Coordinates of C-alpha atoms and ligand atoms in Angstrom, one line a residue:
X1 CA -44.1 39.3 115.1
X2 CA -41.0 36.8 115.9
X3 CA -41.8 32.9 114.4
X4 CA -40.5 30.0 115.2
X5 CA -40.2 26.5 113.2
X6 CA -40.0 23.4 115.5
X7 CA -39.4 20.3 113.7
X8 CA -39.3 17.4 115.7
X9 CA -39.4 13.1 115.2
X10 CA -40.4 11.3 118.3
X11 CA -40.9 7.7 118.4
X12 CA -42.3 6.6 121.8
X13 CA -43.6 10.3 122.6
X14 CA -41.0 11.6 124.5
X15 CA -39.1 14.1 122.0
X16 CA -42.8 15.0 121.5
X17 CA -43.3 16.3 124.8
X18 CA -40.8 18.4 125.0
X19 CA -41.5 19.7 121.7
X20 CA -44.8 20.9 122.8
X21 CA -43.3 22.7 125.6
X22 CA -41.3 24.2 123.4
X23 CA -44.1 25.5 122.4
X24 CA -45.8 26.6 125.0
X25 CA -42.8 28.0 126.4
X26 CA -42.3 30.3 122.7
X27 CA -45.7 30.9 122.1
X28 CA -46.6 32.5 126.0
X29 CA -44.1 35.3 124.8
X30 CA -46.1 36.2 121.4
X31 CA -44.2 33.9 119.0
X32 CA -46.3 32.6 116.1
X33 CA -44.9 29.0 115.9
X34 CA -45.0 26.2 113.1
X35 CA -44.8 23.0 114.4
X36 CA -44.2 20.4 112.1
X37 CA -42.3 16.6 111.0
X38 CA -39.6 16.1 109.3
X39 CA -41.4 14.7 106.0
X40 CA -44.0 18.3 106.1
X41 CA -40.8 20.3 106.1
X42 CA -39.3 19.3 102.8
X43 CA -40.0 22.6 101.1
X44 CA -40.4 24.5 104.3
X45 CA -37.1 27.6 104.1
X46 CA -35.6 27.6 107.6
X47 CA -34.5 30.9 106.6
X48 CA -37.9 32.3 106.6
X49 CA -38.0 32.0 110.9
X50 CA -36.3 34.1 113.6
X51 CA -35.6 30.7 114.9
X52 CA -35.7 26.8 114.3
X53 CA -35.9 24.1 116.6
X54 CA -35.3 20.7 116.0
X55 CA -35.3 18.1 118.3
X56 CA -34.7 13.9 118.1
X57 CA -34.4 11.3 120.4
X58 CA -30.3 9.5 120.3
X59 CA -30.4 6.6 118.7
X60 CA -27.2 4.7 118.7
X61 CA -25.8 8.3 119.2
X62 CA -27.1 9.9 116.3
X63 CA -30.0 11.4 115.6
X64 CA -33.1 9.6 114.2
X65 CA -32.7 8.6 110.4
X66 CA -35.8 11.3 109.2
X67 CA -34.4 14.2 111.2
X68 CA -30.5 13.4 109.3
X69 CA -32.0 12.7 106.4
X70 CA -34.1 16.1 106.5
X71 CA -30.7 18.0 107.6
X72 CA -28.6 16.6 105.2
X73 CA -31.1 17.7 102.4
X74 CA -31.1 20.9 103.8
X75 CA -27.1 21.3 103.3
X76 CA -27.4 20.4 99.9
X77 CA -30.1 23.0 98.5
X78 CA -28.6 25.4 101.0
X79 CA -25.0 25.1 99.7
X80 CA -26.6 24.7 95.6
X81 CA -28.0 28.1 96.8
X82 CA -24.6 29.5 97.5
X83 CA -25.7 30.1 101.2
X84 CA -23.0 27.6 102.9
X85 CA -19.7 29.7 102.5
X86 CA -16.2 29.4 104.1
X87 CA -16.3 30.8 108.0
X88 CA -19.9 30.1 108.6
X89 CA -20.5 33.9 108.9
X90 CA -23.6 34.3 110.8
X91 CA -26.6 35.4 109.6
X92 CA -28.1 38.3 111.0
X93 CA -31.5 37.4 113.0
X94 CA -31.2 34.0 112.3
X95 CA -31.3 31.4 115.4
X96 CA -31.2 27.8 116.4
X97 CA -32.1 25.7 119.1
X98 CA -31.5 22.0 119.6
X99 CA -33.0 19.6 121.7
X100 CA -32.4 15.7 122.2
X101 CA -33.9 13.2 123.9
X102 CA -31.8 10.4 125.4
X103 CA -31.5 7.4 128.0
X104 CA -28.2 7.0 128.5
X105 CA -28.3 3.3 130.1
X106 CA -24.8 2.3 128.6
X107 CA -22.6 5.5 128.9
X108 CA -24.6 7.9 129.6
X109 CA -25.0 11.7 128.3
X110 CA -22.2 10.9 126.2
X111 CA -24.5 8.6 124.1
X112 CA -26.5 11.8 123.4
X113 CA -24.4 14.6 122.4
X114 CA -23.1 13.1 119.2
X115 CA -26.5 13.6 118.2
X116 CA -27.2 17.0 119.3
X117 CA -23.6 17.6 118.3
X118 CA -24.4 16.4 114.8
X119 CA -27.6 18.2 114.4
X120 CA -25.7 21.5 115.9
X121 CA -23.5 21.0 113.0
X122 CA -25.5 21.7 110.2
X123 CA -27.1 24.9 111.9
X124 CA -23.5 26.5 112.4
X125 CA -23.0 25.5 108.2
X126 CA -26.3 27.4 107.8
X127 CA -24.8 30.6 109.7
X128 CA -27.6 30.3 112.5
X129 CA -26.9 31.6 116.1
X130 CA -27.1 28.6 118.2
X131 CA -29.2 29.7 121.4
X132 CA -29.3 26.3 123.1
X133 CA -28.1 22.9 122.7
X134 CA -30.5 20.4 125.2
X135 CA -30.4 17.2 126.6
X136 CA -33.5 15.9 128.2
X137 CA -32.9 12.6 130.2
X138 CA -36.3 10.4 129.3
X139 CA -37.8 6.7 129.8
X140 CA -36.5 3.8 127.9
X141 CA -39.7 2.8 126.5
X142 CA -40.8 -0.5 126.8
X143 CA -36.6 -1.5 128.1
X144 CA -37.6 -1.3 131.9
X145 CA -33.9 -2.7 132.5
X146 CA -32.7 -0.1 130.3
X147 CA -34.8 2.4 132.9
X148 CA -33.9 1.1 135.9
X149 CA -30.2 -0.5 135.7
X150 CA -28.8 1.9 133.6
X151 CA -26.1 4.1 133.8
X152 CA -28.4 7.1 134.7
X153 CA -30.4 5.1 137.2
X154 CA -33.9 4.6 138.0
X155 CA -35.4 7.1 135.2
X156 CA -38.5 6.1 134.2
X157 CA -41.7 8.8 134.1
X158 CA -39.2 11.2 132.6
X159 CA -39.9 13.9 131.6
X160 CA -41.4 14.6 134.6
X161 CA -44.0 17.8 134.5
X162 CA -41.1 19.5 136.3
X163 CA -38.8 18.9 133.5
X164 CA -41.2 20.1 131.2
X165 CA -42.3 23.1 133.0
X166 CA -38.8 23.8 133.2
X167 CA -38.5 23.2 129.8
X168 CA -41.1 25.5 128.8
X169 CA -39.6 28.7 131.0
X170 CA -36.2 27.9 129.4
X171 CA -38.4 28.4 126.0
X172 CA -40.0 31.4 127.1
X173 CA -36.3 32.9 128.1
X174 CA -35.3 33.1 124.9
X175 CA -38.4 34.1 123.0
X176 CA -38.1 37.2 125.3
X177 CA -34.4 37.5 123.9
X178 CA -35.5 37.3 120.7
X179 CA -38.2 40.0 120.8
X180 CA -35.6 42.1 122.4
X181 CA -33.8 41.9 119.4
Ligands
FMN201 C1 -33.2 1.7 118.7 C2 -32.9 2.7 119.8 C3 -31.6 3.2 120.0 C4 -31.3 4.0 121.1 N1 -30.1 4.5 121.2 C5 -29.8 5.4 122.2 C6 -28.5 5.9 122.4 O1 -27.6 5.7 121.6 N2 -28.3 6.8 123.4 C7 -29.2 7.1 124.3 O2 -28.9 7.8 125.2 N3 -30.5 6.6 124.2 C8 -30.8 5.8 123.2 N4 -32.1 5.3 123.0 C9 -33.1 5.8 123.9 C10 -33.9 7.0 123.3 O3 -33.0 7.9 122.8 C11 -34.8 7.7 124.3 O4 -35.6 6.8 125.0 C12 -35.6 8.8 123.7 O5 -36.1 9.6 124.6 C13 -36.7 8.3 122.8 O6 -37.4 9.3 122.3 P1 -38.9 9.3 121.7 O7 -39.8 8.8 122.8 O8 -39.2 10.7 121.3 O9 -38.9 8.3 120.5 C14 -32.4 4.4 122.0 C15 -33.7 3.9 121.8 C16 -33.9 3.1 120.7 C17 -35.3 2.5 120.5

């Protein structure tokens, strides 16, 4: 059986939500799936899963503090460990999705990518296949200017339930590549 580590932060829910689609999306195809916080994963071997997920909203265009922190961590056992070599070969079987949660009421989607750009980073160090890089477009919590006036207009309820049902077949898409592996 295929696993799946999904670590995720989420401050005002939304990263949450479409963590748990995630989920649901890896799980209706057989996966066995840990999902966990950044501070339960501090002895957890990504290496040990067929794939790892690991989503955070943007803030200031970076991801959020526990998610860096974790991945930075990460680097540092990983390359004490002799694992992060010249090239970044990949590994064999090993996979990578990242996801990111974002408003964009100042510039947009380009306030986001640095941060899944970032986290994206530290997967291609680790020699992991990166299967998906995502940007969900979500509510400005408690901002309802920076919902309404911002540069991605009038975006509050998001994720809708069609963005996370999408969400969730995208999920289930490549947990079916996987197990054709
Ligand atoms: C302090 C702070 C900084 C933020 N910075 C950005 C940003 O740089 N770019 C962006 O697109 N959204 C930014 N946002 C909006 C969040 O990324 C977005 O609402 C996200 O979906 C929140 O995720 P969560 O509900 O999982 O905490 C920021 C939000 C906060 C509270």
């Amino acid at each position: 059986m295929k696993s799946a580590l999904i670590i995720y932060w989420s401050n005002t829910g939304n990263t949450e939500k479409v963590a748990l689609a995630i989920r649901e999306g890896l799980e209706s195809e057989g996966l066995k799936v840990d999902l966990k916080k950044p501070q339960e994963t501090t002895d957890t071997d990504f290496y040990l899963y067929d794939l790892v997920c690991v989503g955070s909203p943007s803030i200031e265009w970076q991801p959020a503090k526990p998610i860096h922190d974790l991945l930075k961590a990460k680097l540092n056992l990983y390359r004490s460990q002799g694992k992060i070599v010249p090239c970044a070969p990949k590994v064999l079987g090993k996979n990578a999705l990242l996801f990111c949660t974002y408003s964009g009421p100042h510039t947009g989607m380009d306030e986001a990518t640095p941060a899944g750009k970032t986290m994206r980073q530290y997967f291609e160090h680790f020699g992991f296949k990166i299967v998906g890089e995502w940007y969900v477009l979500s509510e400005f919590h408690e901002r309802e200017d920076l919902s309404t006036l911002g540069r991605m207009g009038d975006i509050r309820g998001k994720p809708t339930a069609e963005d996370l049902a999408k969400i969730k077949k995208d999920a289930k898409h490549i947990a079916v590549s996987l197990t054709e592996e």
